[in-house]
CSV table of C-alpha atoms in Angstrom, one decimal:
chain,number,residue,atom,x,y,z
A,83,MET,CA,-44.9,10.1,7.8
A,84,THR,CA,-45.2,13.8,8.5
A,85,THR,CA,-43.1,16.5,6.9
A,86,THR,CA,-40.0,17.7,8.7
A,87,THR,CA,-40.2,20.5,11.4
A,88,LYS,CA,-39.9,24.0,10.1
A,89,PHE,CA,-37.2,24.7,12.7
A,90,ASN,CA,-34.7,22.4,11.1
A,91,PRO,CA,-31.5,24.5,10.8
A,92,TYR,CA,-30.8,23.0,7.3
A,93,LEU,CA,-34.1,24.4,6.0
A,94,MET,CA,-33.4,28.0,7.4
A,95,GLY,CA,-31.3,31.0,6.4
A,96,ASN,CA,-28.9,30.3,3.6
A,97,PHE,CA,-29.3,26.6,4.0
A,98,ALA,CA,-32.9,26.9,2.9
A,99,PRO,CA,-33.7,25.8,-0.7
A,100,VAL,CA,-34.5,28.2,-3.6
A,101,SER,CA,-37.6,27.5,-5.6
A,102,LYS,CA,-36.8,28.8,-9.0
A,103,GLU,CA,-34.5,27.7,-11.9
A,104,ILE,CA,-33.4,30.8,-13.6
A,105,THR,CA,-30.9,32.0,-16.3
A,106,ALA,CA,-29.4,35.5,-16.2
A,107,ASP,CA,-26.7,37.2,-18.3
A,108,ASN,CA,-24.7,40.4,-18.1
A,109,LEU,CA,-24.2,40.0,-14.3
A,110,GLU,CA,-22.9,42.9,-12.3
A,111,ILE,CA,-19.2,42.5,-11.6
A,112,LYS,CA,-17.2,44.3,-8.9
A,113,GLY,CA,-13.6,44.5,-10.0
A,114,GLU,CA,-12.6,42.9,-13.3
A,115,LEU,CA,-12.8,39.3,-14.5
A,116,PRO,CA,-9.5,38.2,-16.0
A,117,ARG,CA,-9.7,38.1,-19.8
A,118,ASP,CA,-7.8,34.8,-19.8
A,119,LEU,CA,-10.3,33.2,-17.4
A,120,SER,CA,-12.8,31.4,-19.7
A,121,GLY,CA,-15.0,28.5,-18.7
A,122,MET,CA,-17.7,27.6,-16.2
A,123,TYR,CA,-17.7,27.3,-12.4
A,124,VAL,CA,-20.3,24.7,-11.3
A,125,ARG,CA,-21.3,23.7,-7.8
A,126,ASN,CA,-23.5,20.9,-6.6
A,127,GLY,CA,-25.7,20.9,-3.5
A,128,PRO,CA,-28.9,19.9,-1.8
A,129,ASN,CA,-32.1,21.7,-2.6
A,130,PRO,CA,-35.3,19.7,-1.7
A,131,GLN,CA,-38.0,20.1,-4.3
A,132,PHE,CA,-40.8,19.5,-1.8
A,133,ALA,CA,-41.2,19.7,2.0
A,134,PRO,CA,-39.1,16.7,3.3
A,135,LEU,CA,-40.5,13.7,5.1
A,136,GLY,CA,-39.4,13.0,8.6
A,137,LYS,CA,-36.0,14.0,10.0
A,138,TYR,CA,-34.3,16.1,7.3
A,139,ASP,CA,-30.5,16.0,7.0
A,140,TRP,CA,-28.5,18.5,4.9
A,141,MET,CA,-27.3,15.6,2.7
A,142,ASP,CA,-30.9,14.6,1.8
A,143,GLY,CA,-31.9,17.4,-0.6
A,144,ASP,CA,-32.4,16.9,-4.3
A,145,GLY,CA,-29.2,17.8,-6.3
A,146,MET,CA,-29.2,21.3,-7.7
A,147,LEU,CA,-26.4,22.7,-9.9
A,148,HIS,CA,-25.5,26.4,-9.8
A,149,GLY,CA,-23.2,27.6,-12.6
A,150,VAL,CA,-21.5,30.8,-13.6
A,151,ARG,CA,-20.2,30.9,-17.2
A,152,ILE,CA,-17.3,33.3,-17.7
A,153,SER,CA,-16.0,34.5,-21.0
A,154,GLY,CA,-14.5,37.7,-22.4
A,155,GLY,CA,-14.7,39.4,-19.0
A,156,ARG,CA,-18.5,38.9,-18.7
A,157,ALA,CA,-20.5,36.4,-16.7
A,158,GLU,CA,-23.9,34.7,-16.8
A,159,TYR,CA,-25.7,32.5,-14.2
A,160,ARG,CA,-28.0,29.5,-14.3
A,161,ASN,CA,-29.3,26.9,-11.8
A,162,ARG,CA,-30.9,23.6,-12.6
A,163,TYR,CA,-32.1,20.6,-10.7
A,164,VAL,CA,-30.3,17.3,-11.4
A,165,GLY,CA,-33.2,15.4,-13.0
A,166,THR,CA,-32.7,12.0,-11.3
A,167,GLY,CA,-35.3,9.3,-11.6
A,168,GLY,CA,-36.5,10.0,-8.0
A,169,PHE,CA,-36.7,13.7,-8.7
A,170,GLU,CA,-38.9,13.1,-11.7
A,171,VAL,CA,-41.2,10.8,-9.7
A,172,GLU,CA,-41.8,13.3,-7.0
A,173,LYS,CA,-42.2,16.1,-9.6
A,174,ASP,CA,-45.0,14.2,-11.3
A,175,LEU,CA,-46.7,13.4,-8.0
A,176,GLY,CA,-46.3,16.9,-6.6
A,177,TYR,CA,-45.0,15.8,-3.2
A,178,ALA,CA,-42.0,14.0,-1.5
A,179,VAL,CA,-42.2,10.2,-1.3
A,180,TRP,CA,-38.8,9.5,0.2
A,181,SER,CA,-37.4,10.3,3.6
A,182,GLY,CA,-33.7,10.8,4.3
A,183,ARG,CA,-30.7,9.1,5.9
A,184,LEU,CA,-31.8,9.8,9.5
A,185,GLU,CA,-34.9,7.6,8.9
A,186,PRO,CA,-35.1,3.8,8.5
A,187,PRO,CA,-35.0,2.6,4.8
A,188,GLN,CA,-38.5,2.6,3.3
A,189,MET,CA,-38.6,-1.0,2.2
A,190,ASN,CA,-42.3,-0.8,1.4
A,191,ASN,CA,-42.0,2.3,-0.8
A,192,PRO,CA,-43.4,1.3,-4.2
A,193,TYR,CA,-40.8,3.5,-5.9
A,194,GLY,CA,-37.9,1.9,-4.0
A,195,PRO,CA,-36.3,2.2,-0.6
A,196,TYR,CA,-34.2,5.3,-1.3
A,197,LYS,CA,-33.6,8.1,-3.8
A,198,ASN,CA,-30.4,8.9,-5.7
A,199,VAL,CA,-30.3,12.6,-5.2
A,200,ALA,CA,-27.0,13.2,-7.1
A,201,ASN,CA,-26.3,16.2,-4.9
A,202,ASN,CA,-22.7,15.8,-3.8
A,203,GLY,CA,-19.8,15.7,-6.2
A,204,LEU,CA,-19.0,16.8,-9.7
A,205,ILE,CA,-16.3,15.6,-12.1
A,206,TYR,CA,-15.6,16.1,-15.8
A,207,HIS,CA,-14.4,13.1,-17.8
A,208,ASN,CA,-14.4,12.0,-21.4
A,209,GLY,CA,-16.4,15.1,-22.5
A,210,LYS,CA,-19.0,14.6,-19.8
A,211,LEU,CA,-19.9,16.4,-16.6
A,212,LEU,CA,-21.1,13.9,-14.0
A,213,ALA,CA,-23.2,14.8,-10.9
A,214,LEU,CA,-22.4,12.3,-8.2
A,215,TRP,CA,-23.9,10.7,-5.1
A,216,GLU,CA,-22.0,7.8,-3.4
A,217,ALA,CA,-24.9,5.4,-3.1
A,218,GLY,CA,-26.0,5.3,-6.8
A,219,LEU,CA,-25.0,5.8,-10.4
A,220,PRO,CA,-23.7,9.2,-11.7
A,221,TYR,CA,-25.9,11.4,-13.7
A,222,GLU,CA,-24.6,13.0,-16.9
A,223,VAL,CA,-25.2,16.8,-17.3
A,224,ARG,CA,-24.8,18.9,-20.3
A,225,VAL,CA,-22.8,22.1,-20.0
A,226,PRO,CA,-23.2,25.0,-20.1
A,227,SER,CA,-27.0,24.5,-20.1
A,228,LEU,CA,-26.8,22.3,-16.9
A,229,GLU,CA,-29.7,20.1,-18.3
A,230,THR,CA,-29.7,16.5,-17.2
A,231,ILE,CA,-29.1,13.9,-19.9
A,232,GLY,CA,-29.6,10.8,-17.7
A,233,PRO,CA,-27.8,8.1,-15.7
A,234,TYR,CA,-24.3,7.4,-16.7
A,235,LEU,CA,-24.1,3.7,-17.4
A,236,CYS,CA,-20.7,3.7,-19.2
A,237,ASP,CA,-21.9,1.5,-22.0
A,238,GLY,CA,-24.0,-0.6,-19.6
A,239,TYR,CA,-21.1,-1.8,-17.5
A,240,LEU,CA,-21.9,0.3,-14.4
A,241,ASP,CA,-24.4,-1.5,-12.2
A,242,SER,CA,-23.5,-0.5,-8.6
A,243,ALA,CA,-22.9,2.4,-6.3
A,244,PHE,CA,-20.3,4.9,-7.5
A,245,THR,CA,-18.2,7.1,-5.3
A,246,ALA,CA,-19.0,10.9,-5.1
A,247,HIS,CA,-15.2,11.4,-5.5
A,248,PRO,CA,-13.7,9.6,-8.4
A,249,LYS,CA,-10.3,10.7,-9.6
A,250,VAL,CA,-9.2,11.6,-13.1
A,251,ASP,CA,-5.5,10.9,-13.7
A,252,PRO,CA,-4.3,14.0,-15.6
A,253,MET,CA,-1.5,12.0,-17.3
A,254,THR,CA,-3.6,9.0,-18.6
A,255,GLY,CA,-7.1,10.5,-18.6
A,256,GLU,CA,-8.4,7.4,-16.8
A,257,LEU,CA,-11.2,7.7,-14.3
A,258,ILE,CA,-10.6,5.7,-11.1
A,259,PHE,CA,-13.5,4.9,-8.8
A,260,PHE,CA,-14.9,2.7,-6.1
A,261,GLY,CA,-18.3,1.9,-4.7
A,262,TYR,CA,-19.5,0.4,-1.5
A,263,ALA,CA,-22.5,-1.7,-0.4
A,264,LEU,CA,-24.1,-2.2,3.0
A,265,ASP,CA,-26.4,-5.2,2.5
A,266,ALA,CA,-24.1,-8.0,1.4
A,267,PRO,CA,-20.5,-8.6,0.5
A,268,PRO,CA,-18.5,-7.5,-1.4
A,269,TYR,CA,-18.8,-4.4,0.7
A,270,LEU,CA,-16.3,-2.6,-1.6
A,271,LYS,CA,-15.7,-2.6,-5.3
A,272,TYR,CA,-12.9,-0.9,-7.2
A,273,GLY,CA,-12.7,0.1,-10.9
A,274,VAL,CA,-10.9,1.9,-13.7
A,275,ILE,CA,-12.5,3.6,-16.7
A,276,SER,CA,-10.3,4.5,-19.7
A,277,SER,CA,-9.9,8.0,-21.1
A,278,ASN,CA,-12.5,7.2,-23.8
A,279,GLY,CA,-15.1,5.8,-21.4
A,280,GLU,CA,-14.4,2.0,-21.5
A,281,VAL,CA,-14.6,0.1,-18.2
A,282,LEU,CA,-11.2,-1.5,-17.9
A,283,GLN,CA,-11.9,-3.4,-14.7
A,284,THR,CA,-14.1,-3.7,-11.7
A,285,VAL,CA,-12.9,-5.9,-8.8
A,286,PRO,CA,-14.2,-6.8,-5.3
A,287,ILE,CA,-12.2,-5.7,-2.3
A,288,ASP,CA,-12.5,-7.7,0.9
A,289,VAL,CA,-13.4,-5.7,4.0
A,290,PRO,CA,-14.8,-7.3,7.2
A,291,VAL,CA,-17.6,-4.9,7.9
A,292,PRO,CA,-19.3,-2.2,5.8
A,293,SER,CA,-17.6,1.1,6.6
A,294,GLY,CA,-19.0,3.4,3.8
A,295,PRO,CA,-15.8,5.3,2.8
A,296,HIS,CA,-16.5,8.7,1.2
A,297,ASP,CA,-13.2,9.3,-0.6
A,298,PHE,CA,-9.9,7.7,-1.7
A,299,ALA,CA,-6.7,8.7,-3.4
A,300,ILE,CA,-4.5,7.8,-6.4
A,301,THR,CA,-0.8,8.2,-7.3
A,302,LYS,CA,1.0,7.5,-10.5
A,303,ASN,CA,1.0,3.8,-9.9
A,304,TYR,CA,-1.2,3.1,-6.9
A,305,THR,CA,-4.7,3.5,-5.5
A,306,ILE,CA,-5.3,4.1,-1.8
A,307,LEU,CA,-8.6,2.8,-0.4
A,308,MET,CA,-9.8,3.3,3.2
A,309,ASP,CA,-11.5,1.1,5.8
A,310,LEU,CA,-12.2,3.4,8.7
A,311,PRO,CA,-13.8,2.8,12.1
A,312,LEU,CA,-17.2,4.4,11.2
A,313,ARG,CA,-19.0,1.1,10.6
A,314,PHE,CA,-22.4,-0.1,9.7
A,315,ARG,CA,-23.9,-3.0,11.8
A,316,PRO,CA,-27.7,-3.3,11.4
A,317,GLU,CA,-27.9,-5.7,14.3
A,318,ARG,CA,-27.1,-2.8,16.7
A,319,GLU,CA,-30.6,-1.4,16.0
A,320,GLU,CA,-32.1,-4.4,17.9
A,321,GLN,CA,-30.3,-3.0,21.0
A,322,GLY,CA,-31.7,0.5,20.5
A,323,LEU,CA,-28.3,1.7,19.1
A,324,PRO,CA,-27.6,3.4,15.7
A,325,ALA,CA,-26.5,1.0,12.9
A,326,TRP,CA,-23.8,3.5,12.1
A,327,MET,CA,-21.3,4.1,14.9
A,328,PHE,CA,-17.7,5.1,15.2
A,329,GLU,CA,-16.0,2.1,16.9
A,330,THR,CA,-13.5,3.6,19.3
A,331,GLY,CA,-10.2,1.8,19.5
A,332,VAL,CA,-10.5,0.2,16.0
A,333,PRO,CA,-7.5,1.3,13.9
A,334,SER,CA,-7.9,3.0,10.6
A,335,ARG,CA,-6.8,0.9,7.6
A,336,PHE,CA,-5.4,2.2,4.4
A,337,GLY,CA,-5.3,-0.3,1.5
A,338,ILE,CA,-2.7,0.3,-1.2
A,339,LEU,CA,-2.9,-1.6,-4.4
A,340,PRO,CA,-1.5,-1.2,-8.0
A,341,ARG,CA,-3.7,0.8,-10.4
A,342,TYR,CA,-4.8,-2.3,-12.2
A,343,GLY,CA,-4.5,-4.6,-9.2
A,344,SER,CA,-7.1,-6.7,-7.4
A,345,ASN,CA,-7.9,-7.9,-3.8
A,346,GLU,CA,-4.9,-10.3,-4.0
A,347,ASP,CA,-2.6,-7.3,-4.6
A,348,ILE,CA,-3.8,-5.0,-1.9
A,349,ARG,CA,-1.6,-4.2,1.2
A,350,TRP,CA,-3.3,-2.8,4.3
A,351,PHE,CA,-1.6,-0.3,6.6
A,352,GLU,CA,-2.9,0.4,10.1
A,353,ALA,CA,-3.0,3.9,11.5
A,354,GLN,CA,-4.5,5.8,14.4
A,355,PRO,CA,-8.4,5.6,14.6
A,356,CYS,CA,-9.9,8.5,12.6
A,357,TYR,CA,-12.5,9.4,10.0
A,358,ILE,CA,-11.8,11.2,6.7
A,359,ASN,CA,-14.4,12.8,4.6
A,360,HIS,CA,-12.1,14.3,2.0
A,361,ILE,CA,-8.6,13.7,0.8
A,362,LEU,CA,-6.4,16.5,-0.6
A,363,ASN,CA,-4.0,14.4,-2.6
A,364,ALA,CA,-1.4,11.5,-2.6
A,365,TYR,CA,1.8,10.9,-4.4
A,366,GLU,CA,4.9,8.6,-4.5
A,367,TYR,CA,8.2,9.7,-2.9
A,368,GLU,CA,11.0,7.2,-2.9
A,369,ASP,CA,9.7,4.1,-1.0
A,370,GLU,CA,6.7,5.9,0.5
A,371,ILE,CA,3.2,6.9,-0.4
A,372,ILE,CA,2.5,10.4,1.0
A,373,LEU,CA,-1.2,11.2,1.8
A,374,TYR,CA,-2.8,14.5,2.8
A,375,ALA,CA,-6.4,14.8,4.0
A,376,CYS,CA,-8.7,16.7,6.4
A,377,ARG,CA,-8.8,14.2,9.3
A,378,MET,CA,-11.2,13.9,12.2
A,379,SER,CA,-10.3,12.1,15.4
A,380,SER,CA,-13.7,10.5,15.3
A,381,THR,CA,-17.2,11.2,14.0
A,382,HIS,CA,-20.9,10.5,14.4
A,383,VAL,CA,-23.8,10.2,12.0
A,384,TYR,CA,-26.7,10.7,14.3
A,385,PRO,CA,-27.3,13.7,16.6
A,386,GLY,CA,-26.8,13.2,20.3
A,387,THR,CA,-24.0,10.6,20.1
A,388,LEU,CA,-21.1,13.1,20.7
A,389,ARG,CA,-18.4,11.6,23.0
A,390,ASP,CA,-15.1,13.1,21.9
A,391,PRO,CA,-14.7,16.9,22.1
A,392,ASN,CA,-12.7,16.9,18.9
A,393,GLU,CA,-15.3,14.7,17.1
A,394,ASN,CA,-16.3,15.9,13.6
A,395,ILE,CA,-13.6,18.6,13.6
A,396,PRO,CA,-11.5,18.1,10.4
A,397,ARG,CA,-7.9,19.4,10.4
A,398,MET,CA,-5.1,19.1,7.8
A,399,TYR,CA,-3.1,15.9,8.4
A,400,GLY,CA,-0.4,13.8,6.7
A,401,TRP,CA,0.6,10.2,6.5
A,402,ALA,CA,3.6,8.4,5.0
A,403,PHE,CA,3.2,4.7,4.2
A,404,ASN,CA,6.5,2.9,3.6
A,405,LEU,CA,6.0,0.2,0.9
A,406,LYS,CA,9.3,-1.5,1.9
A,407,THR,CA,9.2,-1.7,5.6
A,408,GLY,CA,5.4,-1.3,6.3
A,409,ALA,CA,6.0,1.6,8.7
A,410,VAL,CA,3.5,4.4,9.0
A,411,ARG,CA,4.3,8.0,10.0
A,412,GLU,CA,1.5,10.4,10.6
A,413,GLY,CA,0.8,13.8,12.2
A,414,MET,CA,-1.4,16.9,12.3
A,415,LEU,CA,-0.2,19.8,10.1
A,416,ASP,CA,-2.6,22.5,11.2
A,417,LYS,CA,-4.8,23.0,14.3
A,418,ARG,CA,-7.3,25.2,12.4
A,419,PRO,CA,-10.5,23.3,11.4
A,420,SER,CA,-11.0,23.2,7.6
A,421,GLU,CA,-12.6,21.1,4.9
A,422,PHE,CA,-13.3,20.7,1.2
A,423,PRO,CA,-9.6,20.3,0.2
A,424,CYS,CA,-8.6,20.9,-3.4
A,425,ILE,CA,-5.5,21.3,-5.5
A,426,ASN,CA,-4.6,22.3,-9.1
A,427,HIS,CA,-6.2,19.3,-10.8
A,428,ARG,CA,-3.2,19.0,-13.1
A,429,PHE,CA,-1.3,17.6,-10.1
A,430,VAL,CA,-3.8,14.9,-9.0
A,431,GLY,CA,-1.8,11.8,-8.0
A,432,GLY,CA,1.6,13.6,-8.4
A,433,GLU,CA,3.8,15.6,-6.0
A,434,MET,CA,2.2,19.0,-5.5
A,435,ARG,CA,3.5,22.0,-3.5
A,436,TYR,CA,0.2,23.8,-2.8
A,437,GLY,CA,-3.2,22.8,-1.4
A,438,TYR,CA,-6.3,24.8,-0.5
A,439,THR,CA,-9.1,24.2,2.1
A,440,SER,CA,-12.2,26.1,3.2
A,441,ARG,CA,-11.7,27.4,6.8
A,442,MET,CA,-14.4,26.5,9.2
A,443,ALA,CA,-16.1,29.3,11.1
A,444,SER,CA,-18.0,27.0,13.5
A,445,LEU,CA,-18.9,23.4,14.0
A,446,ARG,CA,-21.8,23.9,11.6
A,447,PRO,CA,-20.7,23.8,8.0
A,448,LEU,CA,-20.0,27.5,7.7
A,449,PHE,CA,-16.7,28.7,6.2
A,450,ASP,CA,-15.3,32.1,6.6
A,451,GLY,CA,-12.2,32.0,4.4
A,452,ILE,CA,-9.7,29.9,2.5
A,453,ILE,CA,-6.3,28.5,3.6
A,454,LYS,CA,-3.5,28.0,1.1
A,455,TYR,CA,-0.9,25.5,2.2
A,456,ASP,CA,2.7,25.5,1.0
A,457,PHE,CA,3.9,22.0,1.7
A,458,ALA,CA,7.5,22.9,0.6
A,459,THR,CA,7.9,25.5,3.3
A,460,GLY,CA,5.3,24.3,5.9
A,461,ARG,CA,3.7,27.8,5.8
A,462,SER,CA,0.1,28.7,5.1
A,463,LEU,CA,-1.7,31.9,4.0
A,464,PRO,CA,-5.4,32.7,4.7
A,465,HIS,CA,-7.9,34.6,2.6
A,466,ASP,CA,-10.7,36.1,4.7
A,467,PHE,CA,-14.2,36.5,3.2
A,468,GLY,CA,-15.0,39.4,5.6
A,469,GLU,CA,-17.5,40.0,8.4
A,470,SER,CA,-20.8,38.0,8.1
A,471,ARG,CA,-19.7,36.5,4.8
A,472,TYR,CA,-19.6,32.7,4.5
A,473,GLY,CA,-18.7,30.3,1.7
A,474,GLY,CA,-18.1,26.7,0.9
A,475,ALA,CA,-16.0,24.5,-1.4
A,476,VAL,CA,-13.4,26.2,-3.6
A,477,THR,CA,-11.9,25.1,-6.9
A,478,PHE,CA,-8.7,26.0,-8.7
A,479,ALA,CA,-8.9,27.4,-12.3
A,480,PRO,CA,-5.4,27.5,-13.9
A,481,ARG,CA,-4.3,30.4,-16.0
A,482,ILE,CA,-4.1,29.4,-19.7
A,483,GLY,CA,-0.4,28.6,-20.4
A,484,ALA,CA,0.5,28.7,-16.7
A,485,ILE,CA,3.9,27.2,-15.7
A,486,ASP,CA,3.7,27.7,-11.9
A,487,GLU,CA,1.5,25.4,-10.0
A,488,ASP,CA,-0.4,28.2,-8.2
A,489,ASP,CA,-0.7,30.5,-11.3
A,490,GLY,CA,-4.5,30.7,-11.5
A,491,TRP,CA,-7.6,31.6,-9.6
A,492,LEU,CA,-9.6,30.2,-6.7
A,493,LEU,CA,-13.4,30.4,-7.2
A,494,THR,CA,-16.1,30.0,-4.6
A,495,PHE,CA,-19.6,31.1,-3.8
A,496,VAL,CA,-20.0,33.4,-0.8
A,497,TYR,CA,-23.2,34.6,0.9
A,498,ASP,CA,-23.2,38.0,2.5
A,499,GLN,CA,-25.6,37.9,5.5
A,500,LYS,CA,-25.8,41.7,5.8
A,501,GLU,CA,-26.5,42.3,2.1
A,502,LYS,CA,-28.6,39.2,1.8
A,503,ARG,CA,-27.0,38.3,-1.5
A,504,SER,CA,-24.7,35.7,-3.0
A,505,GLU,CA,-21.5,36.3,-5.0
A,506,LEU,CA,-18.9,34.3,-6.9
A,507,LEU,CA,-15.4,35.3,-5.8
A,508,VAL,CA,-12.5,35.1,-8.1
A,509,ILE,CA,-9.3,35.2,-6.0
A,510,ASP,CA,-5.7,35.3,-7.3
A,511,ALA,CA,-4.1,32.2,-5.9
A,512,GLN,CA,-0.7,33.9,-5.8
A,513,ASP,CA,-2.1,36.8,-3.8
A,514,MET,CA,-4.2,35.3,-1.0
A,515,ARG,CA,-4.1,38.4,1.3
A,516,GLY,CA,-5.3,40.6,-1.5
A,517,GLU,CA,-8.9,41.5,-2.4
A,518,PRO,CA,-10.7,39.3,-4.9
A,519,VAL,CA,-9.9,40.3,-8.5
A,520,ALA,CA,-13.6,40.1,-9.2
A,521,ARG,CA,-16.9,39.6,-7.3
A,522,VAL,CA,-19.7,38.4,-9.5
A,523,ILE,CA,-23.1,39.5,-8.0
A,524,LEU,CA,-25.6,36.7,-8.5
A,525,PRO,CA,-29.2,37.3,-9.4
A,526,GLN,CA,-30.6,35.1,-6.6
A,527,ARG,CA,-29.5,33.5,-3.4
A,528,VAL,CA,-27.3,30.4,-3.7
A,529,PRO,CA,-27.8,28.1,-0.7
A,530,TYR,CA,-24.8,26.6,1.0
A,531,GLY,CA,-23.8,23.3,-0.8
A,532,PHE,CA,-21.2,20.7,-1.4
A,533,HIS,CA,-18.5,20.3,-4.1
A,534,CYS,CA,-17.6,22.3,-7.2
A,535,THR,CA,-15.5,22.1,-10.3
A,536,TRP,CA,-14.1,24.3,-13.0
A,537,VAL,CA,-15.0,23.3,-16.6
A,538,SER,CA,-12.5,24.9,-19.0
A,539,GLU,CA,-13.4,26.5,-22.3
A,540,MET,CA,-11.9,23.6,-24.2
A,541,GLN,CA,-14.1,21.2,-22.1
A,542,LEU,CA,-17.2,23.2,-22.8
A,543,ILE,CA,-16.5,23.0,-26.5
A,544,ALA,CA,-16.0,19.3,-26.3
A,545,ASN,CA,-19.3,18.9,-24.4
A,546,ARG,CA,-21.4,20.4,-27.2
């Protein structure tokens, strides 16, 4: 198999990988970092170590973490690869041995049919920062060094795929997760890990066809799983069709079960066909479960299969599932395309007032600002990055001792195409129209990537 074409858009511009792992302190700061902002912003993303094989997709690159440590009004930067087993194999060989998701599985590859790249999500739980990829085990990473410790087996009880978007209940400290399979049932598994890292349960969930959900939601008492019309049927390949296809007309299903429930307890609600990459939050209100997410009317995995003009365009959307009557209410909340939703993590699973998304500048994953949603008033406020400045996922860092839900800062990496440089923006979440309170000038370019998190000073201390 030949290496991928040099004209691949995800290997050019600020999508292109960087080659060096560096550490730099005393970074230049424009503005002033808040003295009570102390911790580390970390973002995950794809960064292929070697020239990729075959058709390269943005999601295929080896995981690389970029982190900015903030303390006492000063900042330092470091970036490190996630040292997965596959990364180490290729590093030793000096070349790529795995192709990506746009190629057939490499069943004859002596190192295995696929590589866990751990390039997608990040979550902090039980004193551990985990780098995540939905088709394999998490990898534990030490902070603030960003050095990889190894696969997170959770005392040997994790033995299957683990979602890139587990949820930590801020009240109980539990980590709730799911994993999916494509080759044989059960196609979905659901589990709960205690605050001290003990696996409390893993149970199979019956779904008729593999659908590969990317995200899910929790409330105080319930978990909401998804079975969406993007489905995997390998028999389609015999007809010259993609195995993954969005099956038009098939309803979306949302399965609601008690936190410690099983397949016997799940209740499925049907809604309009759609696909959801990322959920903002869910909570209980009277007899209903309220859910907010960035919803697409349909989606495609492989290029050239576009049918719906609104396909792959995510917009803020809401659902209400009535647990008494079984009724479903749903509707679009904003016509502007946006993705990477986040909230103040202290409100995960509970009723929140505010949410934040990255505003899309084009159908490619370029983001030119942040939208702050006020769900109490129905209003929203934008923060614009400025001309020829593009960012990605944003995370919320609460002010120490904050009472108000939005008392804190929004942090995100931005690339300035004119200046050819990357920055970390620190934005006052209560002043969206204002200039960033600080812009940390980074010592090297940070390629566009995926999800990020804020590791507080207390969590950094616990991780040592």
